[in-house]
Coordinates of C-alpha atoms in Angstrom, one line a residue:
Chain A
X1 CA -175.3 -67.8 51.0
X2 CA -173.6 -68.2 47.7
X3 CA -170.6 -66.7 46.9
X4 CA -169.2 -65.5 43.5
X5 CA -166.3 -63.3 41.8
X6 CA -166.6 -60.6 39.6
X7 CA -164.2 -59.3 36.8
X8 CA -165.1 -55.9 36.6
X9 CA -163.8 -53.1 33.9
X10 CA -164.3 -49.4 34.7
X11 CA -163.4 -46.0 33.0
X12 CA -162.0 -44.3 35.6
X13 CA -163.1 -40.5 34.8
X14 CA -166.9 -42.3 35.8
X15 CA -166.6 -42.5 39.0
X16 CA -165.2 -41.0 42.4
X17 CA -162.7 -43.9 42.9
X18 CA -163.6 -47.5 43.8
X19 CA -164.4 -47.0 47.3
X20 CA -167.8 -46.6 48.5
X21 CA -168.4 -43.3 50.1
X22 CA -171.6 -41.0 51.0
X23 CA -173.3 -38.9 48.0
X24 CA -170.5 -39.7 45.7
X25 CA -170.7 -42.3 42.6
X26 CA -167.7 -45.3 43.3
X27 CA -167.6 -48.7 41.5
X28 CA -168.3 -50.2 45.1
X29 CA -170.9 -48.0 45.4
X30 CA -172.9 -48.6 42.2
X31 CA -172.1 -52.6 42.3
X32 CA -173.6 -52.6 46.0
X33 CA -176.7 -51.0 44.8
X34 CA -177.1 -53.3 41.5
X35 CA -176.2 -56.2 44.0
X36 CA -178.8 -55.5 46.1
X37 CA -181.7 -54.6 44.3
X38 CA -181.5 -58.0 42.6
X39 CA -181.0 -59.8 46.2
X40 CA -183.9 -57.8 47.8
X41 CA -181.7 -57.5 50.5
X42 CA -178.0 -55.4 51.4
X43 CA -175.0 -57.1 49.6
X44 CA -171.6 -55.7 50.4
X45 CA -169.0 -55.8 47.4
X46 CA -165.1 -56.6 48.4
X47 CA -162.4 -55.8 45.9
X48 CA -158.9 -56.7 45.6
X49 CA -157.6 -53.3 45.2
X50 CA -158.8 -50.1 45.7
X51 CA -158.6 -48.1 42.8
X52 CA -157.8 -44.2 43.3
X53 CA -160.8 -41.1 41.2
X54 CA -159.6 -41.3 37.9
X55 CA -157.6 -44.5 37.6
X56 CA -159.4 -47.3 35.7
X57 CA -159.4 -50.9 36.1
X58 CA -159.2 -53.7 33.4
X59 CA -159.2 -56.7 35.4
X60 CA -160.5 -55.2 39.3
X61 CA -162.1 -58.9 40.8
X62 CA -164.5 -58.6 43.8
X63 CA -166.4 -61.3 45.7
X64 CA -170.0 -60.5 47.6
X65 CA -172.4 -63.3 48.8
X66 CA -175.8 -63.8 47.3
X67 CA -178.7 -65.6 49.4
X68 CA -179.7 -67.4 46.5
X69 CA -178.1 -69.4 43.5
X70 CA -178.0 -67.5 39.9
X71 CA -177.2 -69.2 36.3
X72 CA -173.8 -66.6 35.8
X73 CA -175.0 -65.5 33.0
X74 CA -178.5 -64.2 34.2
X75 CA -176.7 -62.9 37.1
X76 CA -174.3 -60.8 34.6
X77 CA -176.5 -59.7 32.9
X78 CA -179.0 -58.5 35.5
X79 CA -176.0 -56.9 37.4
X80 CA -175.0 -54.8 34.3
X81 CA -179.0 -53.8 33.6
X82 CA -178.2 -51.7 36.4
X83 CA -175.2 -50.1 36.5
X84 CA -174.3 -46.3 35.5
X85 CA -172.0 -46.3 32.2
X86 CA -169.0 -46.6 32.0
X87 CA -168.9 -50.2 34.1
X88 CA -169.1 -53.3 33.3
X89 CA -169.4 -56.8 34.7
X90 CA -167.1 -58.7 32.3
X91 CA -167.4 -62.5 34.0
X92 CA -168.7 -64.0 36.8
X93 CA -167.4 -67.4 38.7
X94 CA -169.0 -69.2 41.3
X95 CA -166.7 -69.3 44.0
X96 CA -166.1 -71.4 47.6
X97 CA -167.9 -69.6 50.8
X98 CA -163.9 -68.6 51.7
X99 CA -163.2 -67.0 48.8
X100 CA -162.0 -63.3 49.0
X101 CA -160.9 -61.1 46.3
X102 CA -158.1 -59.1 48.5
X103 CA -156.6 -61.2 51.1
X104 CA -157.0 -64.3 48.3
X105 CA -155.0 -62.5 45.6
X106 CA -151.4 -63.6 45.2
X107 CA -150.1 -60.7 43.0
X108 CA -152.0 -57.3 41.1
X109 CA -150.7 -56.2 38.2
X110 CA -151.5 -52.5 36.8
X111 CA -150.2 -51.0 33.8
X112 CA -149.6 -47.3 33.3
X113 CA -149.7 -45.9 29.4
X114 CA -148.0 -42.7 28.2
X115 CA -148.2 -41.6 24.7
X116 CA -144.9 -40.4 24.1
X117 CA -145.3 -38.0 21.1
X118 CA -146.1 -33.8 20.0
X119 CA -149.4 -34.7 19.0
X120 CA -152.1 -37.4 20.3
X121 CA -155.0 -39.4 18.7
X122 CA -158.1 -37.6 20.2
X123 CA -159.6 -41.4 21.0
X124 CA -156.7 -42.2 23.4
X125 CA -156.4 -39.0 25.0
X126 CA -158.3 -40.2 28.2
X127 CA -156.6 -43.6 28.5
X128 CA -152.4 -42.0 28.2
X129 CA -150.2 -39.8 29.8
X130 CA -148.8 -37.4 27.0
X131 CA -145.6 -36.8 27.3
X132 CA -143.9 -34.7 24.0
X133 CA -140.2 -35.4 24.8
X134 CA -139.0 -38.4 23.3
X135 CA -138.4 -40.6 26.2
X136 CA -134.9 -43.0 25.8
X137 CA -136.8 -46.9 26.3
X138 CA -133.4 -48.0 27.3
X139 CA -133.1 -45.9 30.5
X140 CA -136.4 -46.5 31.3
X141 CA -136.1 -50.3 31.4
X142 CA -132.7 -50.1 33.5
X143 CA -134.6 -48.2 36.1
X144 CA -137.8 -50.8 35.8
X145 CA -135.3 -53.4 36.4
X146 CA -133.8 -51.8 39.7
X147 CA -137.7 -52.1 41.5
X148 CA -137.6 -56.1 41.1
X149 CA -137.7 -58.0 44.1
X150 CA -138.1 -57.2 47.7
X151 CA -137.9 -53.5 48.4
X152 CA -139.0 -51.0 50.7
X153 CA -141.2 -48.5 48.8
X154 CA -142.1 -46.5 51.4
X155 CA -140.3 -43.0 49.1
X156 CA -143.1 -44.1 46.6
X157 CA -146.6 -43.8 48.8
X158 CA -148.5 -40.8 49.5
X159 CA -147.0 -39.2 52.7
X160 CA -150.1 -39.4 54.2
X161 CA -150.6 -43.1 53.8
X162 CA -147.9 -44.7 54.1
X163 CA -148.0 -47.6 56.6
X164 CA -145.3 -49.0 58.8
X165 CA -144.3 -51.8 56.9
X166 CA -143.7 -50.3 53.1
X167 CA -141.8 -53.3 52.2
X168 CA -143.2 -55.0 48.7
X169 CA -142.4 -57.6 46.4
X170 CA -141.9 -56.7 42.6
X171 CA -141.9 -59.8 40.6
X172 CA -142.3 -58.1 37.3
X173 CA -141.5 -54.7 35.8
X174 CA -140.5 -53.9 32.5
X175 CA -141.0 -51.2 29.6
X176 CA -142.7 -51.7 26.4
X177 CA -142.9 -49.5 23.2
X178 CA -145.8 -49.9 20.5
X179 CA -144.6 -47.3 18.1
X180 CA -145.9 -43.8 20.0
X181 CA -147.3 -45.7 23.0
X182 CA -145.0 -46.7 26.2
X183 CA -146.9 -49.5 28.5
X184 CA -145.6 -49.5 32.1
X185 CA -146.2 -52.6 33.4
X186 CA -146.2 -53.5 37.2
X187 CA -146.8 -56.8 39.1
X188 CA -146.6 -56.8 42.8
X189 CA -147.9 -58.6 46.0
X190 CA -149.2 -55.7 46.8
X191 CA -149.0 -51.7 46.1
X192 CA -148.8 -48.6 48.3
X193 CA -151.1 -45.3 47.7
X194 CA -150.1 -43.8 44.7
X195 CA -147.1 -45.6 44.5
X196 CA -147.3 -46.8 40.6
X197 CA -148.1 -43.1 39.6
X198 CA -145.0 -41.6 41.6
X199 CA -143.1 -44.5 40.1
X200 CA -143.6 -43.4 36.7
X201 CA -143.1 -40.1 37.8
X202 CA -140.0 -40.4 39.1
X203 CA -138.5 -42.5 36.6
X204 CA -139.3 -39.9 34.2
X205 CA -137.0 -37.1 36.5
X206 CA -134.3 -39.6 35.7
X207 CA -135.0 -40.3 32.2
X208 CA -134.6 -36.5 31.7
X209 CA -131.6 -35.9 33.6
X210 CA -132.9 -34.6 36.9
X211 CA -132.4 -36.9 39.3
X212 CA -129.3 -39.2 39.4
X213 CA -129.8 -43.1 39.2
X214 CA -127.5 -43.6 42.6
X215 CA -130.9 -41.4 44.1
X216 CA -133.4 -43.8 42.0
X217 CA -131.8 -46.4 43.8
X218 CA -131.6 -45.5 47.1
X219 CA -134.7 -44.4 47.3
X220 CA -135.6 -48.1 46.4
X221 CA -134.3 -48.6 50.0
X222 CA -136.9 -47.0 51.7
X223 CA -136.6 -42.9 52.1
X224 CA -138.7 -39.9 52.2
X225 CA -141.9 -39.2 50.3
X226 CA -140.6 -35.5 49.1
X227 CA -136.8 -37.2 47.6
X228 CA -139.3 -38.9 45.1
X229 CA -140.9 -37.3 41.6
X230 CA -144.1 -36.2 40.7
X231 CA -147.0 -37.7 41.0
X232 CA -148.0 -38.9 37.3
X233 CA -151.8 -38.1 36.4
X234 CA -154.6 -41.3 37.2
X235 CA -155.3 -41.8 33.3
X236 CA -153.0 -43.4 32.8
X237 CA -153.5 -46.1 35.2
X238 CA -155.3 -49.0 34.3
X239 CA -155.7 -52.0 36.9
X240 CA -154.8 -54.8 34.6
X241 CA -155.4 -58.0 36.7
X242 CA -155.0 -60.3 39.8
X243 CA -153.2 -63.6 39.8
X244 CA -154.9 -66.1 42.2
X245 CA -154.2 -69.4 42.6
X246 CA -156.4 -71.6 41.8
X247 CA -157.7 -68.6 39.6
X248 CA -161.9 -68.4 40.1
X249 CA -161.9 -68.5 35.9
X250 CA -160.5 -72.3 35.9
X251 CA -157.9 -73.3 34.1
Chain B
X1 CA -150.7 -18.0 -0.7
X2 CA -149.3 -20.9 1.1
X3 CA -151.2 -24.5 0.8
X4 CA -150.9 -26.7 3.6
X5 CA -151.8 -30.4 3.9
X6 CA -153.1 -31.7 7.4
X7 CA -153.8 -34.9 9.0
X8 CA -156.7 -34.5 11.4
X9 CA -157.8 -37.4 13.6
X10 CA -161.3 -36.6 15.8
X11 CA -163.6 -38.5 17.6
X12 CA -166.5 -39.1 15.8
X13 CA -169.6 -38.9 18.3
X14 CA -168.5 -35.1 19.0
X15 CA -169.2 -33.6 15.5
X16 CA -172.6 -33.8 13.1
X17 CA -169.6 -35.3 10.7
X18 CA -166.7 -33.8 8.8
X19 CA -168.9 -31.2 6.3
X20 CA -169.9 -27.7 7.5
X21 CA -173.7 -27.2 8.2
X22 CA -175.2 -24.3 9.7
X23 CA -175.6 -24.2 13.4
X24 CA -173.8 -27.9 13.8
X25 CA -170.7 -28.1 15.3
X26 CA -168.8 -30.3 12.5
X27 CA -164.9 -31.1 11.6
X28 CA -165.2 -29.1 8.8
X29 CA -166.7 -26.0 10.4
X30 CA -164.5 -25.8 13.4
X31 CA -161.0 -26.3 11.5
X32 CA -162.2 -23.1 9.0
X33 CA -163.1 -21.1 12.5
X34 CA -159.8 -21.8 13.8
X35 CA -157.7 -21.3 10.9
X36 CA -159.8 -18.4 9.3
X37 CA -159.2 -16.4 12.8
X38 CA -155.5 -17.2 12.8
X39 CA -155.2 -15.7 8.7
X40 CA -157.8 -13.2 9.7
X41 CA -159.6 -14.0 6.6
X42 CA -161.8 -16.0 5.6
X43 CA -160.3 -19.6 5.4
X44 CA -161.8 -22.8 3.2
X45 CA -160.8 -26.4 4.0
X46 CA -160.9 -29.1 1.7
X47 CA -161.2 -32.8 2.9
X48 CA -160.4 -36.2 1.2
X49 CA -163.4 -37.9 2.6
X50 CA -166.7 -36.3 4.0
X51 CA -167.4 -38.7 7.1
X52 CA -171.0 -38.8 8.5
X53 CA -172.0 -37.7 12.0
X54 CA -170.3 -40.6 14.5
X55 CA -167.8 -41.8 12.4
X56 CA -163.9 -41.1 13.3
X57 CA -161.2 -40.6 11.7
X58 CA -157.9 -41.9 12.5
X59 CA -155.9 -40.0 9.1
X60 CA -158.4 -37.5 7.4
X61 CA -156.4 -35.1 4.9
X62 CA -157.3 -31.9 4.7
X63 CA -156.1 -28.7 2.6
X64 CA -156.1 -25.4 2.7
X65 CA -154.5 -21.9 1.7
X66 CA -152.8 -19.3 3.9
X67 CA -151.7 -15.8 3.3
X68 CA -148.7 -16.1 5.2
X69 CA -146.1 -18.5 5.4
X70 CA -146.0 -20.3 8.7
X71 CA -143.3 -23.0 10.8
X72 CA -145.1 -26.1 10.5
X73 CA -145.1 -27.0 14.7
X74 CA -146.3 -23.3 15.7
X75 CA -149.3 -23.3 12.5
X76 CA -150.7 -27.1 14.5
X77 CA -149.9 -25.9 17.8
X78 CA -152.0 -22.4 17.3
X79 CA -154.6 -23.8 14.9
X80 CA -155.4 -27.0 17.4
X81 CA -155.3 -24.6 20.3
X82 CA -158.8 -22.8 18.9
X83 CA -160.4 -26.8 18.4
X84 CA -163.1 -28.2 20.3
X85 CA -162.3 -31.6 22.1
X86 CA -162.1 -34.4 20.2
X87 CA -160.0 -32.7 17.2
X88 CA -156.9 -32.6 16.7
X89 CA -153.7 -32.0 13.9
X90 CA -151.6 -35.0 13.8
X91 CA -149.3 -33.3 11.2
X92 CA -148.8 -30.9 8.7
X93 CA -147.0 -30.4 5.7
X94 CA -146.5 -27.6 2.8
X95 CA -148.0 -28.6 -0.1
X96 CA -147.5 -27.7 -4.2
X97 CA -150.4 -25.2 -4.7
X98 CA -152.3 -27.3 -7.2
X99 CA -152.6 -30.2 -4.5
X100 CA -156.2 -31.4 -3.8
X101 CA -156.6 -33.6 -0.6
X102 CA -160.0 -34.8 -2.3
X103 CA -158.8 -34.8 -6.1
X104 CA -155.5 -36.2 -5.6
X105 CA -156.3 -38.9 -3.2
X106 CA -155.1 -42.4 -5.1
X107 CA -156.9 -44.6 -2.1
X108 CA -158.7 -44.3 1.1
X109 CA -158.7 -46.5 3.8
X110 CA -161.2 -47.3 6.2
X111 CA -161.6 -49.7 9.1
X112 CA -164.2 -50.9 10.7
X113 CA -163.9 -52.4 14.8
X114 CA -166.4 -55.0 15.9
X115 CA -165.6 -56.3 19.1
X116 CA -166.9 -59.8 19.4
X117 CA -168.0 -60.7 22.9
X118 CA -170.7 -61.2 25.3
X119 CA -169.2 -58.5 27.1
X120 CA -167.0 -55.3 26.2
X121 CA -164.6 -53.3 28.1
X122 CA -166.2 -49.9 28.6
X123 CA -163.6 -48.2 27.1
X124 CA -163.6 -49.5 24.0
X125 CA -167.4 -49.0 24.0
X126 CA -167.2 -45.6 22.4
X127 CA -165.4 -47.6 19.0
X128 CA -166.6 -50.5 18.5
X129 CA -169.8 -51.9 17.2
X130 CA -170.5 -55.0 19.6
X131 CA -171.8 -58.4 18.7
X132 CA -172.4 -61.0 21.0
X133 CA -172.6 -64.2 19.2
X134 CA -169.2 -65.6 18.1
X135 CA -168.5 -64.6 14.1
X136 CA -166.6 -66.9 11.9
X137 CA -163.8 -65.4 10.8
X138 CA -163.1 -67.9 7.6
X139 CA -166.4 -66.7 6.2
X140 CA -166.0 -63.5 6.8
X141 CA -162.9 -63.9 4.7
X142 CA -163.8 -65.6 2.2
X143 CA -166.4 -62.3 1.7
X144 CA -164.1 -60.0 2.4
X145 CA -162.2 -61.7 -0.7
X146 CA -165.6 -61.1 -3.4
X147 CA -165.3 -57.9 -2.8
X148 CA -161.8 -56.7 -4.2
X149 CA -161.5 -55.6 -8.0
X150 CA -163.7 -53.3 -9.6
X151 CA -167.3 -53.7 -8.9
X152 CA -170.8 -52.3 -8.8
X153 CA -171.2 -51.0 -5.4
X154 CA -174.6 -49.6 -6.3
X155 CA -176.3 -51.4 -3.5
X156 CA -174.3 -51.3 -0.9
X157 CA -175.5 -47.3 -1.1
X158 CA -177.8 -45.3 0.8
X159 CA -180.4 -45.2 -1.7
X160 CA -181.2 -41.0 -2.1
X161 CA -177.1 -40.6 -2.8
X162 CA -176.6 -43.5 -5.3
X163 CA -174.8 -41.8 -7.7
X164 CA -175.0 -43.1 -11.8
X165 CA -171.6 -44.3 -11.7
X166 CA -171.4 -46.8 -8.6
X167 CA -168.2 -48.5 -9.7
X168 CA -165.3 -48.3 -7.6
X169 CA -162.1 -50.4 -7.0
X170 CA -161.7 -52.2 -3.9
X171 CA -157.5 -52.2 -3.9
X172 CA -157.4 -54.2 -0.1
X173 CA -160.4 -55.6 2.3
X174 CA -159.7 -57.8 4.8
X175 CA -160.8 -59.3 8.3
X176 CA -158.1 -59.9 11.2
X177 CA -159.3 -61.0 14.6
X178 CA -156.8 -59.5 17.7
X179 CA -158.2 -61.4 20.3
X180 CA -162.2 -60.2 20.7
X181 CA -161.3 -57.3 18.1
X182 CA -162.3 -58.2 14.8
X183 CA -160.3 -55.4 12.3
X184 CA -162.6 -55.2 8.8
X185 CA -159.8 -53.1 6.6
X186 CA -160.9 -51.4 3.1
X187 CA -159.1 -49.8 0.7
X188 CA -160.6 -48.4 -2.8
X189 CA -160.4 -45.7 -5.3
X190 CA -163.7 -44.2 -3.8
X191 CA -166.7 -45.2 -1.1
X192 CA -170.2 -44.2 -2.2
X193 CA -172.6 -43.0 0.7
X194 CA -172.5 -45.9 3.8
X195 CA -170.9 -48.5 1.8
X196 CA -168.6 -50.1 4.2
X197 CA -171.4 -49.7 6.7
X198 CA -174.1 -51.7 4.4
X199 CA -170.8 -53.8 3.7
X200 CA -170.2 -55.0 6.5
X201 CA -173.9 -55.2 7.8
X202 CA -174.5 -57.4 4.8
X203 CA -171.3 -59.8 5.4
X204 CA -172.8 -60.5 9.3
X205 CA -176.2 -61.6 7.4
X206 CA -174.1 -64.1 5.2
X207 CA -171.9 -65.0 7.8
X208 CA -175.8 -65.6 10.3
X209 CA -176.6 -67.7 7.5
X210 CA -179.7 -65.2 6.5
X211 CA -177.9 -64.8 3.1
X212 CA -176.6 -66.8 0.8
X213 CA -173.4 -66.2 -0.5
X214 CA -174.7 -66.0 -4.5
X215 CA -177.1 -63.2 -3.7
X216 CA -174.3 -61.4 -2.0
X217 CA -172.0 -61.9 -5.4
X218 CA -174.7 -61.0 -7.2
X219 CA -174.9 -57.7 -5.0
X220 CA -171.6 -57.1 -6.0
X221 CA -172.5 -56.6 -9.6
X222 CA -174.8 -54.1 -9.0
X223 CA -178.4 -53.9 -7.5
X224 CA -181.0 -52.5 -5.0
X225 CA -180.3 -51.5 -2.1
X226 CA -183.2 -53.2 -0.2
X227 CA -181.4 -56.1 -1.0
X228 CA -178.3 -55.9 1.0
X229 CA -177.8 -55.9 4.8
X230 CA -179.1 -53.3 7.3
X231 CA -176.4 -50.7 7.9
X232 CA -174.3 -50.9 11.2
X233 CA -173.7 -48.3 13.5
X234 CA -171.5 -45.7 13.0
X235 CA -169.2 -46.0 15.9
X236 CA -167.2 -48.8 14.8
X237 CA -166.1 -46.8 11.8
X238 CA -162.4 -44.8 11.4
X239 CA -161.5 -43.0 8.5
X240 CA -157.6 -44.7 8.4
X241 CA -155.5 -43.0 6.0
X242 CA -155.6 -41.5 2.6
X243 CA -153.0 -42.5 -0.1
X244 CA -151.0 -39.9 -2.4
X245 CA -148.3 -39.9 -4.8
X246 CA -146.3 -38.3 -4.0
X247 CA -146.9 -38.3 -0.6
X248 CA -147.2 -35.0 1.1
X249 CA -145.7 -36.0 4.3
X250 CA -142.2 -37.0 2.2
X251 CA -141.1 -40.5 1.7

């Protein structure tokens, strides 16, 4: 068998999420099927996160095994030949037989984009979050700076999913504007369900007054599911990359 | 009457372009529907450019007269809440009544996206034209550069709308590369039918080395159309912005 990795780009109002599931049309789903028409045989797909309906993915890397070996190129393109729209295979890296996108992946960085204006360009409508109100950048980037480090996000994971251990490591969060567009960007080892869109959520309650930062922050310390905001639309969510080391690209 | 001025941004694969036709939803059509059911009259709109079907615009201008004199936010909000998807009204402004979005335009600005990659994130799919072998952007400068000044555009025409004056002024053009985004900008007095199309078709065949670089001067001082380049897909095409003086959005 022969392994590779995948970077693979998705618009997330294609599909029903990344996971594979019965009578539904997932990334995993389609990519097993392209996979293993070409192989002749069933090839299972692993990615490094597991992307949510809706929510699309820059940068998503997964690893499957192939029984024979492919020139990358040919292999792209006869992966992308059949997939539905709206996926792509963007590069391919033969990879060692231990490889493996999720358990391999050091940190996964998403970004969340809200257009922060009255009016929005029809184009970017399904990539943004629109919010009218004109949002204060400064606020916002105190509270990105109060989720760095090692926290316990269990406040900011869908009740139903949240595991025992909700403790993650943020090694990067910050704010960006680019005139009417806000990029929310977040690099972890490792996220909880829905925790980036009830982030952003919640850090938009405080922005506007409705929730005090002395809450923000102790609901940093762990807490309970319904102290937290809203749950920000999946749009706005791309799934930017995964930091590997060494990274399957090369240097 | 009132005139207004509006910017109008729309996705160009969702209209049979900007001018009214029978029986096609166009940009056009729909903004006279909406805004002749708010006057409850019959309402024209004038445009500054008429963009074919698949090409967007980014900063179309548009005018037109109302019997009643409206608050700017409620006349977008209430004419963009009877537009189809992929239209909107960026802003709008009251304009003197002799102001003519086509007449009084000093410039228009177009750009054109090719994204240069073996591969393309689908979202971007929608607006870009993709080519896969790697373009050299100091040519493609160095063409960009022939065309300012007043010229013959004559053959960079579609041939059944060549009119007998095909002499504009090309004010700006350019070629900036943002990573695998290549950003062809023009700016001139006027565009005849698919020139920047046929443009920048015809720079690709110089920059492939299928033409040399005196035929395409010599193109720019007139000539037949079955001498320049094919014509490259709409998509990659945005109608940027539209100059006036004074502006009608203030200084």
């Amino acid at each position: 068998m022969f392994r590779y990795a995948a970077q693979v780009s998705y618009v997330g109002s294609c599909f029903a999420g990344f996971q594979r599931q019965p009578n539904l049309v997932t990334v995993q789903g389609a990519l097993e099927e392209s996979l293993s028409a070409l192989a002749g045989e069933g090839v299972t797909c692993t990615g490094a996160g597991r992307t949510d309906a809706g929510v699309h993915a820059r940068g998503q890397v997964v690893h499957f095994d192939m029984p024979s070996r492919w020139d990358l190129e040919r292999l792209r393109l006869a992966i992308r030949a059949r997939l539905p729209r709206g996926l792509e295979v963007i590069r391919l890296a033969e990879v060692p037989g231990d490889f493996h996108a999720r358990f391999d992946a050091r940190w996964r960085e998403y970004r969340y984009l809200v257009w922060n204006a009255r009016w929005c360009y029809p184009h970017m409508e399904p990539y943004v979050w629109p919010v009218r109100r004109h949002l204060d950048l400064g606020v916002l980037r105190e509270l990105a700076g109060m989720c760095l480090g090692r926290r316990d996000f269990g406040a900011f994971c869908r009740s139903a999913d949240r595991p025992d251990d909700s403790v993650r490591t943020m090694m990067r969060c910050s704010v960006r504007r680019f005139g009417h567009l806000l990029v929310f960007t977040f690099r972890a080892d490792g996220f909880l369900t829905n925790m980036i869109r009830i982030l952003v959520g919640t850090m938009l309650e405080v922005e506007a007054g409705r929730m005090s930062r002395e809450r923000f922050a102790s609901l940093l310390e762990g807490g309970h599911r319904s102290r937290a905001g809203r749950t920000c639309p999946p749009q706005g969510l791309f799934f930017w990359r995964v930091g590997y080391d060494p990274s399957p690209w090369g240097p």
